[in-house]
Amino acid sequence: MKRIAILIATTGGPVLVDRITVEAAPQSMVCLKRQSDVLPISADYDDFVRAGSGVIMREFGPYEESAFRLDVSDPIGTGLSWQLGFFAAHAVFKSDGAELSDLENADLILWLTGTVDYDLKVGSVDHVFEKVEASALMLATWIGKGTPIIFGTSPKNALFLDEHKPPAGIEVKSLETTVDLLNILDLNSKASKTPEEIVPPRNALSFWFMSGLALCAVIAIFVFTSTKDRPALNLALDLELTSDRGQEPIYHFGDDLTLIITVNKTAWLHCFYQQVDNSVLQIYPNPQLSKNKQAKPFIKDVRHVLSGANNTPFVIRLGPPAGKEEVTCFASDENITPRLPVSLRGSVSGPLSQKLASTYKEKFKSLRDVDFSIKHLKITLKP
Amino acid sequence: MIKYTSDPKLVKAAADRFSDLQAERHLMNATVSGSFSTSRLYHFVMGHPDEELGVALNHNLSLLRTYKTLLAQTAYFHIPQAIAASSEDYPERHCNGCTVRLQASRAETTQLYLIIEIKDQRSDMPHTLNLFLNEATCARVTLPKARNGIIQTIIDVQSDVARLLTNPKTEIYLR
């Protein structure tokens, strides 16, 4: 279950959508902090929900009742820029694979601003700069903690945000319509993946990583589709490999390694971990993954989180010996697994043979007619 | 680390002193019903905010009687005492053209929806709900704007308004 925190961007600061409750009342209302304070935007929210005038019931209904109570963390004054955020909140509320979350427990933070018209087109809003400024302090905290953050807004507002180069950790998504938003959140698909569907329980796994103590769990966590306004068909494949602690991370024994991967085109991935003693382990794909489901391509322009927190794809728990280690990832524009030696297909446990450990990179590079991107991540491991 | 402590005896003494000061101020500024002009009271009935008058209604019985008389003359709807008590937790009260009811909130058990449904399409929708139980008990709620003939807000279960609305002997005026 994806836990998504939805922030409504306002000039007074970001406002968290706390919860949505179906109510047996005639009108939908927006309330403050679960109290009886009813916000003045309630009338507009009721219009936004109501079948006929609004889109919520039409897109997500029917429900057993015709009204909702939506609680928020802070006041929202006037205007309609909350519509995109409220639409996302209702999409999450309706979804079986996701739930509204607070910031502390969120797998993903959505910062949204924009209107939504009857045709689901996302409209531009004013004061975006002020909204970003008012959110900066809060967002900095969660960037520091490694929670992925997506800014979602209209193409015009997204262009403005892109031009101001948001810091690493924030991804700007241009939304023509709410369909783009739902695709990013993977809320349209019935085949929405959850770790439970694909991987056996963690304590039943016996992944060999880290002196036999590491566990393995499973696949990609945030599977979002790309935005429509970013043509990538003619670009060379580019892989971005980083960690939750940056490009030169320092970990200590017992820490979970979190890899963050982004590709600019749909790509297949193979990742290897070179330990201090020069032994090499294949960490993606791996035997646990192929046992349950074949590796899938990585979708473009999405932050794929491999390993790390409780609900993320891999768990790689680091242990002795201390020293400099390295992750190497190969992204390819086609599924090259069948063309690789069996011991590089991710179906064999344990370190690669010494010979293969010294030559596996060449095996990849020798494949013809394949567009590759290769990236390394140096890791310092301390007691 | 800085740690603040307070002497409970000192806190009690301060609370008593502030209470005395407030009582003194109230006595010094005490007014009789005659100090509020009829026009001022009329404006309040018509919906103009008047905090001082609103407070005075809570402890000035003659003013409250006058207020109720004016309200009775000008109210859009009047729901008299119910003939019999209802077995429901939140009984519906109604008169010709108007229904007042409470609805439990699923989200918060300590809160209720106050729902007023006006059957006629009319331009002058009520903006206050006035509840009277016997001569001395009154509660007043400023209502949000009506939408599609419905006025809806949220009240606390423990509030005077909720308590009075569940009492069949409560008279309701909508103005």
Coordinates of C-alpha atoms in Angstrom, one line a residue:
Chain A
M1 CA 0.0 0.0 0.0
K2 CA 1.5 3.3 -1.1
R3 CA 1.3 6.0 1.5
I4 CA 0.9 9.4 -0.2
A5 CA 0.9 12.7 1.5
I6 CA -0.9 15.4 -0.4
L7 CA 0.0 19.0 0.1
I8 CA -2.2 21.8 -1.2
A9 CA 0.2 24.6 -2.1
T10 CA -1.0 27.9 -0.7
T11 CA 0.7 31.3 -0.2
G12 CA 0.3 30.7 3.5
G13 CA 2.2 27.5 3.4
P14 CA 1.5 23.9 2.4
V15 CA -1.8 22.4 3.6
L16 CA -2.0 18.6 4.2
V17 CA -5.1 16.7 3.2
D18 CA -5.6 14.8 6.4
R19 CA -8.4 12.5 5.6
I20 CA -11.6 12.0 3.6
T21 CA -14.8 10.5 5.1
V22 CA -18.0 9.6 3.3
E23 CA -20.8 11.3 5.1
A24 CA -24.6 11.0 5.1
A25 CA -25.1 14.7 4.9
P26 CA -26.6 16.6 2.0
Q27 CA -23.5 18.8 1.3
S28 CA -19.7 18.1 1.2
M29 CA -17.6 20.2 3.6
V30 CA -14.0 21.0 4.2
C31 CA -13.1 21.1 7.9
L32 CA -10.0 22.3 9.8
K33 CA -7.9 19.9 11.9
R34 CA -10.8 17.5 12.5
Q35 CA -12.6 20.2 14.4
S36 CA -16.1 21.7 13.7
D37 CA -14.5 24.7 11.9
V38 CA -15.9 24.7 8.4
L39 CA -13.7 26.4 5.8
P40 CA -15.3 28.9 3.5
I41 CA -14.2 26.9 0.4
S42 CA -16.8 24.3 1.4
A43 CA -19.4 25.6 -1.0
D44 CA -16.9 25.4 -3.9
Y45 CA -15.8 21.9 -2.8
D46 CA -19.4 20.8 -2.7
D47 CA -19.8 21.9 -6.3
F48 CA -16.6 20.2 -7.2
V49 CA -17.9 16.9 -5.7
R50 CA -21.5 17.0 -6.8
A51 CA -22.5 15.0 -9.8
G52 CA -23.5 17.4 -12.6
S53 CA -21.6 20.4 -11.5
G54 CA -18.4 18.6 -10.4
V55 CA -16.1 15.8 -11.3
I56 CA -15.4 13.8 -8.1
M57 CA -18.7 11.8 -8.0
R58 CA -18.5 11.4 -11.8
E59 CA -14.9 10.1 -11.8
F60 CA -14.8 8.1 -8.5
G61 CA -18.4 7.4 -7.7
P62 CA -20.8 6.0 -6.9
Y63 CA -20.6 6.0 -3.1
E64 CA -23.2 4.9 -0.7
E65 CA -23.6 8.5 0.3
S66 CA -23.4 11.6 -1.8
A67 CA -21.2 13.8 0.4
F68 CA -17.7 13.9 1.8
R69 CA -16.0 15.5 4.7
L70 CA -12.5 16.5 3.9
D71 CA -10.2 17.5 6.7
V72 CA -7.1 19.6 6.2
S73 CA -4.3 20.6 8.5
D74 CA -4.5 24.4 7.9
P75 CA -6.9 27.0 6.5
I76 CA -7.3 27.4 2.8
G77 CA -8.7 30.8 2.0
T78 CA -10.1 31.6 -1.4
G79 CA -9.5 30.6 -5.0
L80 CA -9.8 27.2 -6.6
S81 CA -6.1 26.1 -6.8
W82 CA -6.9 23.4 -4.2
Q83 CA -8.9 21.5 -6.9
L84 CA -6.0 19.5 -8.2
G85 CA -4.9 18.4 -4.7
F86 CA -8.4 17.5 -3.7
F87 CA -8.8 15.5 -6.9
A88 CA -5.6 13.6 -6.1
A89 CA -6.8 13.0 -2.6
H90 CA -10.0 11.5 -3.8
A91 CA -8.1 9.3 -6.3
V92 CA -6.0 8.0 -3.5
F93 CA -9.0 7.6 -1.3
K94 CA -10.7 5.5 -4.0
S95 CA -7.7 3.4 -4.7
D96 CA -7.0 0.0 -3.3
G97 CA -3.3 0.4 -3.7
A98 CA -2.7 3.7 -2.0
E99 CA -3.8 5.6 1.1
L100 CA -3.6 9.2 2.3
S101 CA -0.7 9.7 4.7
D102 CA 0.8 12.2 7.0
L103 CA 4.2 13.5 6.1
E104 CA 6.1 11.4 8.6
N105 CA 5.0 8.1 7.2
A106 CA 4.7 9.0 3.5
D107 CA 6.4 7.1 0.8
L108 CA 5.7 10.0 -1.5
I109 CA 4.9 13.7 -1.0
L110 CA 2.7 15.3 -3.7
W111 CA 2.8 19.1 -3.8
L112 CA -0.1 20.2 -6.0
T113 CA -1.6 23.4 -7.2
G114 CA -4.0 23.9 -10.1
T115 CA -7.6 24.0 -11.0
V116 CA -9.5 21.1 -12.6
D117 CA -12.2 21.8 -15.1
Y118 CA -15.2 19.7 -16.1
D119 CA -13.1 18.0 -18.8
L120 CA -10.4 17.2 -16.3
K121 CA -8.0 19.7 -17.8
V122 CA -5.5 21.1 -15.2
G123 CA -5.6 24.9 -15.2
S124 CA -2.8 27.3 -14.3
V125 CA -2.9 29.4 -11.1
D126 CA -1.2 32.5 -9.9
H127 CA 1.3 33.1 -7.1
V128 CA 3.2 29.9 -7.7
F129 CA 6.5 31.5 -6.6
E130 CA 5.0 32.6 -3.3
K131 CA 3.6 29.1 -2.8
V132 CA 7.0 27.5 -3.3
E133 CA 8.6 30.1 -1.0
A134 CA 6.0 29.4 1.7
S135 CA 6.6 25.6 1.3
A136 CA 10.4 25.8 1.2
L137 CA 11.2 25.2 4.8
M138 CA 8.9 22.2 5.2
L139 CA 10.0 20.6 1.9
A140 CA 13.7 21.0 2.8
T141 CA 13.1 18.8 5.9
W142 CA 11.6 16.0 3.8
I143 CA 14.1 16.3 1.0
G144 CA 16.7 15.8 3.8
K145 CA 15.0 12.7 4.9
G146 CA 14.9 11.2 1.4
T147 CA 11.1 11.2 0.9
P148 CA 10.5 11.6 -2.9
I149 CA 8.6 14.8 -3.6
I150 CA 6.6 15.5 -6.8
F151 CA 5.4 19.0 -7.8
G152 CA 2.3 18.6 -9.9
T153 CA 0.8 21.5 -11.8
S154 CA -0.3 22.7 -15.2
P155 CA 2.2 22.8 -18.1
K156 CA 2.5 26.6 -17.8
N157 CA 3.1 26.5 -14.1
A158 CA 5.4 23.5 -14.4
L159 CA 7.5 25.3 -17.0
F160 CA 7.9 28.2 -14.5
L161 CA 9.0 25.7 -11.8
D162 CA 11.4 23.9 -14.1
E163 CA 13.0 27.2 -15.1
H164 CA 13.7 27.9 -11.5
K165 CA 15.5 24.6 -11.2
P166 CA 14.1 22.9 -8.1
P167 CA 16.6 21.2 -5.9
A168 CA 17.4 17.5 -6.1
G169 CA 14.8 15.5 -4.5
I170 CA 11.9 17.4 -6.1
E171 CA 10.5 16.3 -9.4
V172 CA 8.3 18.7 -11.4
K173 CA 5.5 17.0 -13.3
S174 CA 3.6 18.8 -16.0
L175 CA -0.1 17.8 -16.0
E176 CA -2.2 18.5 -19.0
T177 CA -5.1 16.7 -17.4
T178 CA -5.8 14.7 -14.3
V179 CA -5.3 11.6 -16.3
D180 CA -1.6 12.4 -16.3
L181 CA -1.7 12.7 -12.5
L182 CA -3.4 9.3 -12.1
N183 CA -0.8 7.8 -14.4
I184 CA 2.0 9.2 -12.4
L185 CA 0.5 7.8 -9.3
D186 CA -0.3 4.5 -11.0
L187 CA -3.9 4.7 -9.7
N188 CA -5.6 3.8 -12.9
S189 CA -4.2 0.4 -13.2
K190 CA -5.9 -2.6 -11.5
A191 CA -2.5 -4.3 -11.8
S192 CA -1.0 -1.8 -9.3
K193 CA 1.9 -3.6 -7.8
T194 CA 2.3 -3.9 -4.1
P195 CA 5.2 -5.7 -2.4
E196 CA 2.9 -8.3 -1.1
E197 CA 1.8 -9.3 -4.5
I198 CA 5.2 -9.9 -5.8
V199 CA 7.4 -10.9 -3.0
P200 CA 7.2 -13.5 -0.3
P201 CA 7.3 -12.1 3.2
R202 CA 10.6 -10.7 4.1
N203 CA 11.3 -13.0 6.9
A204 CA 10.9 -16.0 4.5
L205 CA 13.6 -14.8 2.2
S206 CA 17.2 -15.7 2.4
F207 CA 19.0 -13.2 0.3
W208 CA 22.8 -13.6 0.5
F209 CA 23.8 -10.1 0.6
M210 CA 26.0 -8.9 3.5
S211 CA 27.5 -12.0 4.9
G212 CA 24.3 -14.0 4.5
L213 CA 22.3 -11.6 6.7
A214 CA 20.6 -9.4 4.2
L215 CA 17.1 -10.0 3.1
C216 CA 15.5 -9.5 -0.2
A217 CA 12.2 -8.1 -1.0
V218 CA 11.1 -6.8 -4.2
I219 CA 10.3 -4.5 -7.0
A220 CA 9.8 -1.0 -7.9
I221 CA 7.9 1.2 -5.6
F222 CA 6.9 4.3 -7.3
V223 CA 5.8 3.5 -10.8
F224 CA 4.8 6.6 -12.5
T225 CA 4.4 7.2 -16.1
S226 CA 6.2 10.0 -17.8
T227 CA 4.7 13.4 -18.5
K228 CA 3.6 14.0 -22.1
D229 CA 5.5 17.1 -22.7
R230 CA 8.9 15.7 -22.5
P231 CA 9.9 14.1 -25.8
A232 CA 12.5 11.4 -25.2
L233 CA 12.2 9.2 -28.3
N234 CA 15.4 10.5 -29.9
L235 CA 17.5 10.9 -26.8
A236 CA 20.4 8.6 -25.9
L237 CA 19.6 6.4 -22.9
D238 CA 20.6 8.1 -19.7
L239 CA 20.7 6.5 -16.3
E240 CA 20.9 8.4 -13.1
L241 CA 22.1 6.5 -10.1
T242 CA 22.1 8.0 -6.6
S243 CA 21.3 7.1 -3.0
D244 CA 19.1 8.5 -0.3
R245 CA 22.4 10.0 1.1
G246 CA 23.6 11.6 -2.1
Q247 CA 26.2 10.7 -4.7
E248 CA 29.0 9.8 -2.2
P249 CA 27.1 8.2 0.6
I250 CA 28.5 7.0 3.9
Y251 CA 26.8 4.1 5.5
H252 CA 27.4 2.3 8.8
F253 CA 27.0 -1.4 9.6
G254 CA 23.4 -2.3 9.9
D255 CA 22.1 0.5 7.7
D256 CA 19.9 -0.2 4.7
L257 CA 21.2 0.9 1.4
T258 CA 18.7 2.9 -0.6
L259 CA 19.4 3.2 -4.3
I260 CA 17.4 5.8 -6.4
I261 CA 17.3 5.2 -10.1
T262 CA 16.0 7.4 -12.9
V263 CA 16.1 6.7 -16.6
N264 CA 15.1 9.0 -19.4
K265 CA 13.7 6.2 -21.6
T266 CA 12.1 2.9 -20.7
A267 CA 15.0 0.6 -19.8
W268 CA 16.0 -2.7 -18.3
L269 CA 18.4 -2.6 -15.4
H270 CA 21.2 -4.8 -14.1
C271 CA 23.0 -3.7 -10.9
F272 CA 26.0 -5.2 -9.2
Y273 CA 27.7 -4.6 -5.8
Q274 CA 31.4 -4.8 -5.5
Q275 CA 32.6 -5.4 -2.0
V276 CA 35.8 -4.4 -0.3
D277 CA 37.3 -7.8 -1.0
N278 CA 36.5 -7.2 -4.7
S279 CA 33.8 -9.9 -4.8
V280 CA 30.8 -8.9 -6.9
L281 CA 27.2 -9.6 -6.1
Q282 CA 24.3 -9.1 -8.5
I283 CA 21.7 -7.1 -6.7
Y284 CA 19.2 -6.6 -9.6
P285 CA 17.7 -8.7 -10.9
N286 CA 18.1 -11.3 -8.2
P287 CA 17.0 -14.8 -7.6
Q288 CA 14.1 -13.8 -5.3
L289 CA 12.8 -11.5 -7.9
S290 CA 12.9 -13.9 -10.8
K291 CA 11.4 -16.6 -8.5
N292 CA 8.3 -14.6 -8.2
K293 CA 8.1 -12.4 -11.2
Q294 CA 10.3 -11.5 -14.1
A295 CA 12.1 -8.2 -13.9
K296 CA 10.2 -5.4 -15.6
P297 CA 11.5 -2.5 -17.5
F298 CA 12.0 0.7 -15.5
I299 CA 9.6 3.5 -16.6
K300 CA 11.1 6.7 -17.8
D301 CA 11.3 9.9 -15.7
V302 CA 10.3 8.2 -12.5
R303 CA 12.3 7.9 -9.3
H304 CA 12.6 4.2 -8.8
V305 CA 13.6 3.4 -5.3
L306 CA 15.5 0.1 -4.9
S307 CA 16.1 -1.1 -1.4
G308 CA 15.9 0.8 1.8
A309 CA 12.7 1.6 3.7
N310 CA 10.2 -1.0 4.8
N311 CA 8.1 -0.8 1.7
T312 CA 10.7 -0.4 -0.9
P313 CA 11.9 -2.9 -3.5
F314 CA 15.2 -4.2 -2.1
V315 CA 16.5 -4.5 1.4
I316 CA 20.3 -4.4 1.4
R317 CA 21.6 -4.3 5.0
L318 CA 25.2 -3.4 5.0
G319 CA 27.8 -5.1 7.2
P320 CA 31.5 -5.7 7.8
P321 CA 34.1 -5.3 6.5
A322 CA 34.4 -1.5 6.4
G323 CA 35.8 0.2 3.4
K324 CA 35.0 1.6 -0.1
E325 CA 32.5 -0.4 -2.0
E326 CA 30.7 0.3 -5.3
V327 CA 27.4 -0.2 -7.0
T328 CA 27.5 -0.4 -10.8
C329 CA 24.2 -0.3 -12.8
F330 CA 23.7 -1.0 -16.5
A331 CA 20.6 0.4 -18.1
S332 CA 19.7 -1.0 -21.6
D333 CA 17.1 0.0 -24.0
E334 CA 16.0 -3.6 -24.6
N335 CA 15.8 -6.7 -22.4
I336 CA 19.3 -8.1 -22.7
T337 CA 18.9 -10.8 -20.0
P338 CA 18.5 -13.7 -22.5
R339 CA 21.7 -12.6 -24.2
L340 CA 23.8 -12.7 -21.1
P341 CA 25.6 -15.6 -19.5
V342 CA 23.3 -17.6 -17.2
S343 CA 25.3 -16.4 -14.2
L344 CA 24.5 -12.8 -15.0
R345 CA 20.7 -13.3 -15.5
G346 CA 20.0 -12.8 -11.8
S347 CA 19.0 -16.3 -11.2
V348 CA 22.1 -17.5 -9.4
S349 CA 22.7 -16.8 -5.7
G350 CA 26.1 -15.8 -4.3
P351 CA 29.0 -13.8 -5.6
L352 CA 30.1 -14.0 -9.2
S353 CA 33.1 -16.2 -9.9
Q354 CA 36.4 -14.4 -9.7
K355 CA 36.7 -14.5 -13.5
L356 CA 33.3 -13.2 -14.1
A357 CA 33.7 -10.5 -11.4
S358 CA 36.6 -9.1 -13.4
T359 CA 35.0 -9.4 -16.8
Y360 CA 31.3 -8.9 -16.3
K361 CA 31.4 -5.3 -17.4
E362 CA 32.9 -6.3 -20.7
K363 CA 30.2 -8.9 -21.2
F364 CA 27.7 -6.1 -21.2
K365 CA 29.6 -3.7 -23.3
S366 CA 30.2 -6.4 -25.9
L367 CA 26.5 -6.8 -26.7
R368 CA 25.8 -5.2 -30.0
D369 CA 22.9 -3.0 -31.1
V370 CA 22.1 -2.1 -27.5
D371 CA 21.9 1.4 -26.2
F372 CA 23.6 1.3 -22.7
S373 CA 24.0 3.7 -19.9
I374 CA 26.4 2.7 -17.2
K375 CA 26.7 4.5 -13.8
H376 CA 28.7 3.9 -10.7
L377 CA 28.0 4.8 -7.1
K378 CA 30.8 4.8 -4.6
I379 CA 29.9 3.9 -1.1
T380 CA 31.9 4.3 2.1
L381 CA 31.1 1.7 4.7
K382 CA 32.0 2.4 8.3
P383 CA 31.5 0.4 11.5
Chain B
M1 CA 17.7 23.1 29.4
I2 CA 15.4 25.7 30.9
K3 CA 12.6 24.4 33.0
Y4 CA 9.7 26.5 34.2
T5 CA 7.8 25.7 37.4
S6 CA 4.9 27.3 39.0
D7 CA 3.6 27.3 42.5
P8 CA 0.0 26.0 42.4
K9 CA -1.0 28.2 45.3
L10 CA 0.2 31.2 43.4
V11 CA -1.7 30.2 40.3
K12 CA -4.9 29.8 42.4
A13 CA -4.4 33.2 44.0
A14 CA -3.9 34.8 40.6
A15 CA -6.9 33.0 39.1
D16 CA -9.0 34.3 42.1
R17 CA -7.7 37.8 41.6
F18 CA -8.5 37.8 37.9
S19 CA -12.0 36.5 38.6
D20 CA -12.6 39.2 41.2
L21 CA -11.4 41.9 38.7
Q22 CA -13.7 40.5 36.0
A23 CA -16.7 40.5 38.4
E24 CA -15.9 44.1 39.4
R25 CA -15.7 45.2 35.8
H26 CA -19.0 43.5 35.0
L27 CA -20.7 45.2 38.0
M28 CA -19.3 48.6 37.1
N29 CA -20.4 48.3 33.5
A30 CA -23.7 46.6 34.3
T31 CA -26.6 47.8 32.2
V32 CA -30.3 47.3 32.4
S33 CA -32.4 46.4 29.4
G34 CA -33.2 50.0 28.8
S35 CA -29.6 50.7 27.9
F36 CA -30.1 48.8 24.6
S37 CA -32.3 50.8 22.3
T38 CA -35.1 48.9 20.5
S39 CA -33.6 49.9 17.1
R40 CA -30.3 48.3 18.2
L41 CA -32.1 45.2 19.3
Y42 CA -34.1 45.2 16.0
H43 CA -30.9 45.4 14.0
F44 CA -29.5 42.5 16.0
V45 CA -32.6 40.4 15.2
M46 CA -32.2 41.4 11.6
G47 CA -28.7 39.8 11.6
H48 CA -26.4 42.7 12.3
P49 CA -23.6 41.5 14.6
D50 CA -23.5 43.0 18.1
E51 CA -21.2 41.2 20.4
E52 CA -22.2 43.2 23.5
L53 CA -25.9 42.7 23.0
G54 CA -25.3 39.0 22.4
V55 CA -23.5 38.6 25.7
A56 CA -26.2 40.7 27.5
L57 CA -28.9 38.3 26.3
N58 CA -27.3 35.5 28.3
H59 CA -28.0 37.2 31.7
N60 CA -30.6 39.9 31.1
L61 CA -34.0 38.2 31.2
S62 CA -36.1 41.2 30.2
L63 CA -33.9 41.9 27.2
L64 CA -34.2 38.2 26.2
R65 CA -38.0 38.5 26.4
T66 CA -38.0 41.6 24.2
Y67 CA -35.6 39.9 21.8
K68 CA -37.9 36.9 21.6
T69 CA -40.9 39.1 21.0
L70 CA -39.2 40.9 18.1
L71 CA -38.0 37.6 16.7
A72 CA -41.5 36.1 16.8
Q73 CA -42.7 39.0 14.7
T74 CA -40.0 38.8 12.1
A75 CA -38.9 35.2 11.9
Y76 CA -39.1 33.4 8.6
F77 CA -39.9 30.1 10.3
H78 CA -41.1 29.1 13.7
I79 CA -41.1 25.6 15.0
P80 CA -43.0 25.3 18.2
Q81 CA -42.5 22.8 21.0
A82 CA -43.0 19.2 19.8
I83 CA -46.2 17.5 20.9
A84 CA -44.4 14.3 21.9
A85 CA -40.8 13.3 22.5
S86 CA -39.2 11.2 19.8
S87 CA -37.4 8.0 20.4
E88 CA -34.6 9.0 18.0
D89 CA -31.3 10.3 19.3
Y90 CA -31.6 13.3 17.0
P91 CA -35.2 14.0 16.3
E92 CA -36.2 15.9 13.2
R93 CA -38.1 19.1 13.9
H94 CA -40.2 20.7 11.2
C95 CA -42.8 23.3 10.3
N96 CA -44.5 24.3 7.1
G97 CA -41.7 24.7 4.6
C98 CA -38.8 24.0 6.8
T99 CA -37.0 21.1 8.5
V100 CA -34.3 21.2 11.1
R101 CA -32.4 18.1 11.9
L102 CA -29.1 16.8 13.3
Q103 CA -27.0 14.1 11.7
A104 CA -24.2 12.2 13.4
S105 CA -20.8 12.7 11.8
R106 CA -19.0 9.5 10.7
A107 CA -15.7 11.2 10.8
E108 CA -16.0 12.6 14.3
T109 CA -18.3 11.1 16.9
T110 CA -18.1 14.3 18.9
Q111 CA -19.6 16.4 16.2
L112 CA -23.0 16.7 14.5
Y113 CA -24.2 18.1 11.2
L114 CA -26.9 20.7 11.7
I115 CA -29.0 20.6 8.6
I116 CA -31.8 23.0 7.8
E117 CA -33.8 22.2 4.7
I118 CA -36.0 25.0 3.2
K119 CA -38.6 23.6 0.9
D120 CA -39.6 26.8 -0.9
Q121 CA -37.5 28.6 -3.3
R122 CA -37.2 32.0 -1.6
S123 CA -34.8 34.9 -1.8
D124 CA -34.7 35.6 1.9
M125 CA -33.0 32.6 3.5
P126 CA -32.5 32.5 7.3
H127 CA -29.1 33.5 8.7
T128 CA -29.7 32.8 12.4
L129 CA -31.1 29.8 14.3
N130 CA -32.5 30.8 17.7
L131 CA -33.4 28.2 20.2
F132 CA -35.5 28.9 23.3
L133 CA -36.2 26.5 26.2
N134 CA -38.5 28.0 28.8
E135 CA -38.0 31.7 29.5
A136 CA -34.4 31.9 30.4
T137 CA -32.5 29.5 28.2
C138 CA -31.5 30.7 24.7
A139 CA -28.9 29.7 22.2
R140 CA -28.1 31.3 18.9
V141 CA -26.2 30.1 15.8
T142 CA -25.1 32.2 12.9
L143 CA -25.8 30.1 9.8
P144 CA -23.8 29.9 6.6
K145 CA -25.4 30.8 3.4
A146 CA -28.0 28.4 2.0
R147 CA -27.1 26.4 -1.0
N148 CA -29.8 24.7 -3.1
G149 CA -32.3 25.2 -0.2
I150 CA -30.0 23.6 2.4
I151 CA -28.1 25.2 5.2
Q152 CA -25.5 23.0 6.7
T153 CA -22.9 23.4 9.4
I154 CA -21.2 21.4 12.1
I155 CA -21.8 21.7 15.9
D156 CA -20.3 19.9 18.8
V157 CA -22.3 17.2 20.5
Q158 CA -21.7 18.8 23.9
S159 CA -22.8 22.3 22.8
D160 CA -25.9 24.1 24.1
V161 CA -27.3 24.1 20.6
A162 CA -27.1 20.3 20.3
R163 CA -28.6 19.9 23.7
L164 CA -31.5 22.2 23.0
L165 CA -32.2 20.7 19.6
T166 CA -32.6 17.3 21.1
N167 CA -35.1 18.6 23.6
P168 CA -38.7 18.5 22.3
K169 CA -39.7 21.5 24.5
T170 CA -37.3 23.7 22.6
E171 CA -38.9 26.4 20.4
I172 CA -37.0 27.2 17.2
Y173 CA -37.0 30.5 15.3
L174 CA -35.2 30.9 12.0
R175 CA -34.5 34.5 10.9

